GROMACS .gro file of N, CA and C in nm:
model
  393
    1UNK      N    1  12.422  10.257   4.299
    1UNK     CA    2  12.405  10.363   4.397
    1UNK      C    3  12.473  10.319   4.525
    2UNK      N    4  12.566  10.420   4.548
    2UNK     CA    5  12.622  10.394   4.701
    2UNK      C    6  12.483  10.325   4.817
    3UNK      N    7  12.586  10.304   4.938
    3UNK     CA    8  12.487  10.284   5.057
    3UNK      C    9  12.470  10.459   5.135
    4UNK      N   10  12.557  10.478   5.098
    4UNK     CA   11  12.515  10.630   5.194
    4UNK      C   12  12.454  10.700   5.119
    5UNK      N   13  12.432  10.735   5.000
    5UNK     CA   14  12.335  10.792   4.894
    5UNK      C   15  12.177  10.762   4.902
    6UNK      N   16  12.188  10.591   4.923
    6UNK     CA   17  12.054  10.500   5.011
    6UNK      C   18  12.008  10.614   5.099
    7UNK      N   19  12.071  10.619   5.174
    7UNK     CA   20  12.058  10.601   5.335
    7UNK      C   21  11.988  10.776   5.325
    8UNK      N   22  12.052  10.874   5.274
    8UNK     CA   23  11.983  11.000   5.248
    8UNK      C   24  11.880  10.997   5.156
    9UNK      N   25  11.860  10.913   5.064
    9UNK     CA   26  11.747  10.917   5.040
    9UNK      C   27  11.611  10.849   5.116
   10UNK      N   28  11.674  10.738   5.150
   10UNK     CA   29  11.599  10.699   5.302
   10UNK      C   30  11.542  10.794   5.344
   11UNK      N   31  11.639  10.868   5.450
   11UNK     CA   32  11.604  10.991   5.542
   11UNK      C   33  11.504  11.064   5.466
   12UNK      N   34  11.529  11.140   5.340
   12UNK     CA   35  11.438  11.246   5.270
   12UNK      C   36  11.325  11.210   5.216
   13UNK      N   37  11.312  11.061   5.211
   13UNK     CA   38  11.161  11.031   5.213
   13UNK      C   39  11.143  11.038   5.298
   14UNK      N   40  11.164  10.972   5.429
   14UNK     CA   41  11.087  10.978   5.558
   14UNK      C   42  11.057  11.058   5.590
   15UNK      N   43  11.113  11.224   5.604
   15UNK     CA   44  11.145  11.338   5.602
   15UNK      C   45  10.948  11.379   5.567
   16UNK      N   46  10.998  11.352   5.401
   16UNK     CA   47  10.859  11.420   5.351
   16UNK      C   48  10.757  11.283   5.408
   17UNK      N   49  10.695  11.232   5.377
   17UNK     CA   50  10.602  11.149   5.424
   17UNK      C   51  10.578  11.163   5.545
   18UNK      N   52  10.669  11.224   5.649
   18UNK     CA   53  10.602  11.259   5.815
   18UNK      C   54  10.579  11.366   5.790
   19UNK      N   55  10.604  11.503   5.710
   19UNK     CA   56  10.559  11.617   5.685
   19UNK      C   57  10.414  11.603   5.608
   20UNK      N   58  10.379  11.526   5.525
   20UNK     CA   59  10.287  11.552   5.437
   20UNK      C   60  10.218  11.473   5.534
   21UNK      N   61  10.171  11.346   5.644
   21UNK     CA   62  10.116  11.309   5.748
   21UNK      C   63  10.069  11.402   5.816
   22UNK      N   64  10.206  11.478   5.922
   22UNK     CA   65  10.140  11.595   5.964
   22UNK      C   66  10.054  11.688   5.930
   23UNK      N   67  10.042  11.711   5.800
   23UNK     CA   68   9.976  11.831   5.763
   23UNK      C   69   9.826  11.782   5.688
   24UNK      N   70   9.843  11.656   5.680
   24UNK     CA   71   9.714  11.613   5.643
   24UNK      C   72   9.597  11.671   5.685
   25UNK      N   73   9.553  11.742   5.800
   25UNK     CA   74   9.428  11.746   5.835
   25UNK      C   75   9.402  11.910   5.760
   26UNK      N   76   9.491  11.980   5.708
   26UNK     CA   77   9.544  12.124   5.657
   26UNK      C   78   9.446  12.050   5.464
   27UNK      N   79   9.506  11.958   5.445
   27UNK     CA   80   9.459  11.861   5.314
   27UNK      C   81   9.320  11.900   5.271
   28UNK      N   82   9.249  11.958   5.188
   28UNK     CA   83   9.088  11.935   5.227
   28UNK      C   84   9.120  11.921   5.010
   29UNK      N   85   9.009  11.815   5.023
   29UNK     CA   86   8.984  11.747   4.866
   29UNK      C   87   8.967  11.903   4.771
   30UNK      N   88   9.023  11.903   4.659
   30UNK     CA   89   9.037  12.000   4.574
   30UNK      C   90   8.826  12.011   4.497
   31UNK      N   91   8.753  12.103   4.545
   31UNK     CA   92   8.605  12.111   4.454
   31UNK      C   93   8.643  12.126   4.334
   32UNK      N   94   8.569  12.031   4.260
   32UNK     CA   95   8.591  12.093   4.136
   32UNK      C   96   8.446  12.220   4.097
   33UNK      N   97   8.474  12.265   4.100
   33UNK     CA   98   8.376  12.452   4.047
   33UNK      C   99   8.475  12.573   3.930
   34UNK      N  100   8.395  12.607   3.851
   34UNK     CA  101   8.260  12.512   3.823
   34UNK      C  102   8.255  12.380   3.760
   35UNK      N  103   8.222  12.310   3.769
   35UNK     CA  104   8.224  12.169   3.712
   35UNK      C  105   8.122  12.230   3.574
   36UNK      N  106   8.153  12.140   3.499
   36UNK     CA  107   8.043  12.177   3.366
   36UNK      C  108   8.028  12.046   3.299
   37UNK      N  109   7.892  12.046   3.253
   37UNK     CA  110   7.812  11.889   3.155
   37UNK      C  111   7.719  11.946   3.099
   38UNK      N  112   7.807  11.963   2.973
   38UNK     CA  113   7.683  12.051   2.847
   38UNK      C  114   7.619  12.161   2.893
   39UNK      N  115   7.545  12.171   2.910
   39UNK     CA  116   7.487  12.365   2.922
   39UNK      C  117   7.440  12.349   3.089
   40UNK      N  118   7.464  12.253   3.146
   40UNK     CA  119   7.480  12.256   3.319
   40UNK      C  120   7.616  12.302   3.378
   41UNK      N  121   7.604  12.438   3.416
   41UNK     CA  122   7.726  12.414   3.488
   41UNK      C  123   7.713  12.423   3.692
   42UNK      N  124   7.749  12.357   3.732
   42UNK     CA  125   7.747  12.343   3.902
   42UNK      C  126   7.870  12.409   3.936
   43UNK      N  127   7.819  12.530   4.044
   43UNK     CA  128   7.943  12.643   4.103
   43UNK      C  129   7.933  12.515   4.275
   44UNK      N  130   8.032  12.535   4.306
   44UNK     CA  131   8.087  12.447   4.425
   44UNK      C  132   8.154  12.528   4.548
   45UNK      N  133   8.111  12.538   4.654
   45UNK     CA  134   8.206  12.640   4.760
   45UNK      C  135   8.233  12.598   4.864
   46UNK      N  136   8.316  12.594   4.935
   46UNK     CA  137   8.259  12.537   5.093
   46UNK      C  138   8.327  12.649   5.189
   47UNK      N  139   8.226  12.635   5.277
   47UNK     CA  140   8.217  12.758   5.365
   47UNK      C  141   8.153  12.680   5.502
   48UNK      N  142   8.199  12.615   5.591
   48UNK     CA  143   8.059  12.535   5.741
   48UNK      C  144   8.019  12.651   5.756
   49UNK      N  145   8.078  12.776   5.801
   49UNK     CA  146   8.006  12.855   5.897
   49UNK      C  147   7.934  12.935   5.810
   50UNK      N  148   7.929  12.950   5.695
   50UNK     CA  149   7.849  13.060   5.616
   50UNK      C  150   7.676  13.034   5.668
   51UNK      N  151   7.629  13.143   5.649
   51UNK     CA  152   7.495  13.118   5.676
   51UNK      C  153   7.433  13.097   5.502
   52UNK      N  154   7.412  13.175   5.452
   52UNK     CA  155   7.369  13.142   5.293
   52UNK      C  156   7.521  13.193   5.200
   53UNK      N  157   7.440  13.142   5.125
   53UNK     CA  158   7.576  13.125   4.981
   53UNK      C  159   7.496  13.160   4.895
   54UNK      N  160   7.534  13.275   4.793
   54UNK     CA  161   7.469  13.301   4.676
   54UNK      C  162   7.610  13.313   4.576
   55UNK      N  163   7.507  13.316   4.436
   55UNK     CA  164   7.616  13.305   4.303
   55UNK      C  165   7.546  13.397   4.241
   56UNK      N  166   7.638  13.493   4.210
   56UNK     CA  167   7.588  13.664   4.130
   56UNK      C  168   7.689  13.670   4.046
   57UNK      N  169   7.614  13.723   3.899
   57UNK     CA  170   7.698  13.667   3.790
   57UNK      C  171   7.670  13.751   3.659
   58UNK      N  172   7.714  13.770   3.595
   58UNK     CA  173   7.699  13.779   3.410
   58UNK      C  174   7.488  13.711   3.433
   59UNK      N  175   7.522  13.601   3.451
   59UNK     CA  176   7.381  13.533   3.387
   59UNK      C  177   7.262  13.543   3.510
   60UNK      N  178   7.282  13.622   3.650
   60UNK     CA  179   7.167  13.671   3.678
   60UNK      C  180   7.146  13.873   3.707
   61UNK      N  181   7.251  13.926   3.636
   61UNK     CA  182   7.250  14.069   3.643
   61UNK      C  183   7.327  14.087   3.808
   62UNK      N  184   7.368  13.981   3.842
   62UNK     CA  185   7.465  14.021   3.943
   62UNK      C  186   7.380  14.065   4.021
   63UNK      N  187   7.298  13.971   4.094
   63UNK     CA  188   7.169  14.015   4.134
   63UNK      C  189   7.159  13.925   4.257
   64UNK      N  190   7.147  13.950   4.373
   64UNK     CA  191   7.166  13.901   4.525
   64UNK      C  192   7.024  13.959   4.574
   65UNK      N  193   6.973  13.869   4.633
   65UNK     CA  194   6.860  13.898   4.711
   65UNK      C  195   6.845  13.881   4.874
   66UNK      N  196   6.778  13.907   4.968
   66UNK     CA  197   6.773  13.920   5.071
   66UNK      C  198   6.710  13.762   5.119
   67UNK      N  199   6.793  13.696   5.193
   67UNK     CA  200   6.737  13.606   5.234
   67UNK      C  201   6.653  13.542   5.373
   68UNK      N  202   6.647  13.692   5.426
   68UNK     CA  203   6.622  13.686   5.619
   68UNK      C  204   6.455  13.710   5.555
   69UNK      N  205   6.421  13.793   5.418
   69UNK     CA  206   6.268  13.770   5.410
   69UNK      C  207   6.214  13.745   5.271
   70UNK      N  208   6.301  13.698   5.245
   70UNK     CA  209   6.264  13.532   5.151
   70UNK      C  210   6.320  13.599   4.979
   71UNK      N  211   6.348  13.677   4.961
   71UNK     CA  212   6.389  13.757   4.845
   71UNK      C  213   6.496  13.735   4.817
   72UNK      N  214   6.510  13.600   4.749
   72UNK     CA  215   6.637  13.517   4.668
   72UNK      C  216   6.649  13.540   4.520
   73UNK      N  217   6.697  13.551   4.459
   73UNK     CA  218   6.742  13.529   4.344
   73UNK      C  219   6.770  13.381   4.317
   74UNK      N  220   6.782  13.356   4.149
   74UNK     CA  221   6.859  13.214   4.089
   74UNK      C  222   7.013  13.136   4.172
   75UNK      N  223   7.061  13.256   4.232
   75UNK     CA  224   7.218  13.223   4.281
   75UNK      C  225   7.179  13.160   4.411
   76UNK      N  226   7.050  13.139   4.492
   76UNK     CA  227   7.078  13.065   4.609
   76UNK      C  228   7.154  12.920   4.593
   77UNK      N  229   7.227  12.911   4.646
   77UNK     CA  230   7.338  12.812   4.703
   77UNK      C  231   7.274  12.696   4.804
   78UNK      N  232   7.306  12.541   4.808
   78UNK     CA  233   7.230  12.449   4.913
   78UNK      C  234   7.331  12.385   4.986
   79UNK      N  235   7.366  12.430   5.107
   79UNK     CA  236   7.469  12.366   5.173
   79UNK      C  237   7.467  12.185   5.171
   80UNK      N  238   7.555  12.138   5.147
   80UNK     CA  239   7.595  11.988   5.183
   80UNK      C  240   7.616  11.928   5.239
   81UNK      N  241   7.725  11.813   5.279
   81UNK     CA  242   7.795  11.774   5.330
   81UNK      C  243   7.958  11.888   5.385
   82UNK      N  244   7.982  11.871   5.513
   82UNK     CA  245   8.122  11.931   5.482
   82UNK      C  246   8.097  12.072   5.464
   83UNK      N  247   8.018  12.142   5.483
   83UNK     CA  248   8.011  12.261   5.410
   83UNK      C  249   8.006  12.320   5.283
   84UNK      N  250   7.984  12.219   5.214
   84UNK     CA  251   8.023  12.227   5.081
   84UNK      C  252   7.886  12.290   5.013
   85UNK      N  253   7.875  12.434   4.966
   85UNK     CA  254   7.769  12.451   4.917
   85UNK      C  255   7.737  12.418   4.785
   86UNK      N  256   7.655  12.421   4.676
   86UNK     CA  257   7.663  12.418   4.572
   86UNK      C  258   7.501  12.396   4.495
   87UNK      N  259   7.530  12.476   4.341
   87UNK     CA  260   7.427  12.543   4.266
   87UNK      C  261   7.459  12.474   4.115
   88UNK      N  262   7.348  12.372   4.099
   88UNK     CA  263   7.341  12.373   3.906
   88UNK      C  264   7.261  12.448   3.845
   89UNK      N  265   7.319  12.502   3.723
   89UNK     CA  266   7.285  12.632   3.650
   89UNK      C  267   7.227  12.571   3.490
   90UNK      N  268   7.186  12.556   3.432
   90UNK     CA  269   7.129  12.564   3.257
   90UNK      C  270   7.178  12.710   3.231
   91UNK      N  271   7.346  12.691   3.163
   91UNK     CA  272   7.378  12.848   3.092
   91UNK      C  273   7.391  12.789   2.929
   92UNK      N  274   7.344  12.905   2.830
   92UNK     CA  275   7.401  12.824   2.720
   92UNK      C  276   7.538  12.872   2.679
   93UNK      N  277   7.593  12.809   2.555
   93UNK     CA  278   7.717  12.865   2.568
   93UNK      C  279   7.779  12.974   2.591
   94UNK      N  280   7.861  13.015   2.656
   94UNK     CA  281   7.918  13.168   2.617
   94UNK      C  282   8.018  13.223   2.723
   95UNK      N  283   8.049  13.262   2.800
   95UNK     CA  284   8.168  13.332   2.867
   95UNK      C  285   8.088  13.400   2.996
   96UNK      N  286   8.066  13.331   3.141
   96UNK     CA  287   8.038  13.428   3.239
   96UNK      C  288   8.110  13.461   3.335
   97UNK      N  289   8.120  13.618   3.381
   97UNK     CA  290   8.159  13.620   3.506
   97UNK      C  291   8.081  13.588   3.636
   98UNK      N  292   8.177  13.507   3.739
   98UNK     CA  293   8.036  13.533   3.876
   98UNK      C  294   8.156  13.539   4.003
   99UNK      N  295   8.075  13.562   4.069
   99UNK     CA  296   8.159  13.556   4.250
   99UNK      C  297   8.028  13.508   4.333
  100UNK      N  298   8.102  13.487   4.434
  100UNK     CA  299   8.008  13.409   4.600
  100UNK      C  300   7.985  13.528   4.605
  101UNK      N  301   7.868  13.576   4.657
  101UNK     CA  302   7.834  13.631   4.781
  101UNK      C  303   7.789  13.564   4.911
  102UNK      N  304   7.854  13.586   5.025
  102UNK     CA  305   7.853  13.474   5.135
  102UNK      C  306   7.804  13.561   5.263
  103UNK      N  307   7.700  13.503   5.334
  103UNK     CA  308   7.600  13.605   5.405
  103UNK      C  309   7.576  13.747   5.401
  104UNK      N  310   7.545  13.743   5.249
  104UNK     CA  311   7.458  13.863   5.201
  104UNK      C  312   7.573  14.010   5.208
  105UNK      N  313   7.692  13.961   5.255
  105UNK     CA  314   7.771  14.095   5.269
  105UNK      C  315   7.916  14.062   5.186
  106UNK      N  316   7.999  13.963   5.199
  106UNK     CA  317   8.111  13.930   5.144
  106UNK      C  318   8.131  13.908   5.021
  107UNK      N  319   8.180  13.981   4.886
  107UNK     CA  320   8.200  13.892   4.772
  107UNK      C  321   8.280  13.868   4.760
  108UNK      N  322   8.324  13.695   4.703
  108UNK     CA  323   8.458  13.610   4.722
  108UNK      C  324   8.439  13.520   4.578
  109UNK      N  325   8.561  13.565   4.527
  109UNK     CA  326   8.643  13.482   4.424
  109UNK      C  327   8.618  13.296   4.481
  110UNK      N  328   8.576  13.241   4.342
  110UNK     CA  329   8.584  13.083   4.347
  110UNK      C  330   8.716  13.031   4.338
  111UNK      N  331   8.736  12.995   4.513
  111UNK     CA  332   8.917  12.978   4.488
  111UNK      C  333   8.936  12.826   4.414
  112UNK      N  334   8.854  12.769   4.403
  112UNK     CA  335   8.885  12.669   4.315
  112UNK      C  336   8.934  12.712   4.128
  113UNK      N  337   8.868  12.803   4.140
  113UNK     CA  338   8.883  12.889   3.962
  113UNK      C  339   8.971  12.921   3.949
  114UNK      N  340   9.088  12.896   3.893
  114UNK     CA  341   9.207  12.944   3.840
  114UNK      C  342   9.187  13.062   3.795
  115UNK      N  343   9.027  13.047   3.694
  115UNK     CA  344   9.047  13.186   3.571
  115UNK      C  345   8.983  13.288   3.673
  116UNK      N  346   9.061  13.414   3.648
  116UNK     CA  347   9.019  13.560   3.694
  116UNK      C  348   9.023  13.607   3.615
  117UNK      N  349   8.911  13.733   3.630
  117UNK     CA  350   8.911  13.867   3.466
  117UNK      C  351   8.839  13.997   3.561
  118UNK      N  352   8.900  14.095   3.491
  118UNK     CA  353   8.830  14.196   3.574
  118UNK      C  354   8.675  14.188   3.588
  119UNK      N  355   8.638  14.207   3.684
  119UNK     CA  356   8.427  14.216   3.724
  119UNK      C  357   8.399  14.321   3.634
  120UNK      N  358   8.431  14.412   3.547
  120UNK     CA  359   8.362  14.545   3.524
  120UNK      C  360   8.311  14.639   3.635
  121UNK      N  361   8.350  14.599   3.798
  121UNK     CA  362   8.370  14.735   3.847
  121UNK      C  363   8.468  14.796   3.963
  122UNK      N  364   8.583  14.746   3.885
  122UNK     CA  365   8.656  14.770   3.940
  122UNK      C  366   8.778  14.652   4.052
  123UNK      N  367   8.682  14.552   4.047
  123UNK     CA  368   8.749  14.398   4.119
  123UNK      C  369   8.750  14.328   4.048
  124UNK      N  370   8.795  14.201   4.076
  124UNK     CA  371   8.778  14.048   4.012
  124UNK      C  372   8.681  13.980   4.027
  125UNK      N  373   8.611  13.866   3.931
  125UNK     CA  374   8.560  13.782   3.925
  125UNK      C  375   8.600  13.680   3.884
  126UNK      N  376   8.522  13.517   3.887
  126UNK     CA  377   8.542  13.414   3.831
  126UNK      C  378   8.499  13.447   3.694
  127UNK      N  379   8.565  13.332   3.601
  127UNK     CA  380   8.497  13.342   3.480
  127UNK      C  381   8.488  13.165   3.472
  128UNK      N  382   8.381  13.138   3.392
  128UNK     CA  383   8.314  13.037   3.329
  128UNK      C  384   8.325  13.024   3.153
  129UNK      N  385   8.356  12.934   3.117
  129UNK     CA  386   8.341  12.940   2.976
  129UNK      C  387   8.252  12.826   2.897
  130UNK      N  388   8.143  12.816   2.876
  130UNK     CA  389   8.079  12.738   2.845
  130UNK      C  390   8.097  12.683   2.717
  131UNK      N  391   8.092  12.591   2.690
  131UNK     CA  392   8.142  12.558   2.550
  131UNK      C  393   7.996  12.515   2.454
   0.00000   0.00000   0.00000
């Protein structure tokens, strides 16, 4: 390899490595959601500013409850570290859809979930596949 061939590749690492530095704080660790271990599966979200986090789904009738006077459903969510909310579930095998609902008004796709399928009404949901 030449020296001037070096020398641009030099540069174009340096290049990227002060770009990917810079943007580090943009970086946030990939959740894995849903994570799954045998008929547990844990939905994962992070949200700091959310006030509650629920998970409405195939496996609770898509069913959100009021949480200002205590009328939760299975999908309440327990904030973490980081914002990071998150819910373990006992599903047995089979195929669910779910989405966040995020202070009782927003429903939001698990952007960690690759898989999307239509919700049945009309939007998207996550899907889960339990094995």
């Amino acid at each position: 390899m030449n020296l001037h061939r070096r020398s641009r590749l030099a540069v174009a690492a340096t290049i990227a490595l002060l770009t990917l530095a810079s943007c580090g704080r943009y970086l946030e660790a990939r959740l894995d959601s849903p994570g799954i271990r045998g008929e547990t599966v844990t939905f994962r979200f992070r949200s700091p500013s959310a006030r509650t986090v629920q998970v409405a789904g195939d496996f609770n009738n898509w069913g959100a409850g009021d949480a200002a006077t205590g009328e939760v459903l299975v999908g309440l969510m327990r904030r973490g570290e980081e914002g990071v909310w998150e819910l373990s579930l006992r599903l047995p095998s089979g195929r669910y859809r779910y989405l966040f609902l995020v202070n009782e008004v927003a429903y939001v796709l698990d952007p960690a979930n690759p898989r999307i399928v239509p919700d049945g009404r009309g939007g998207k949901a996550g899907l889960v596949i339990v094995p």
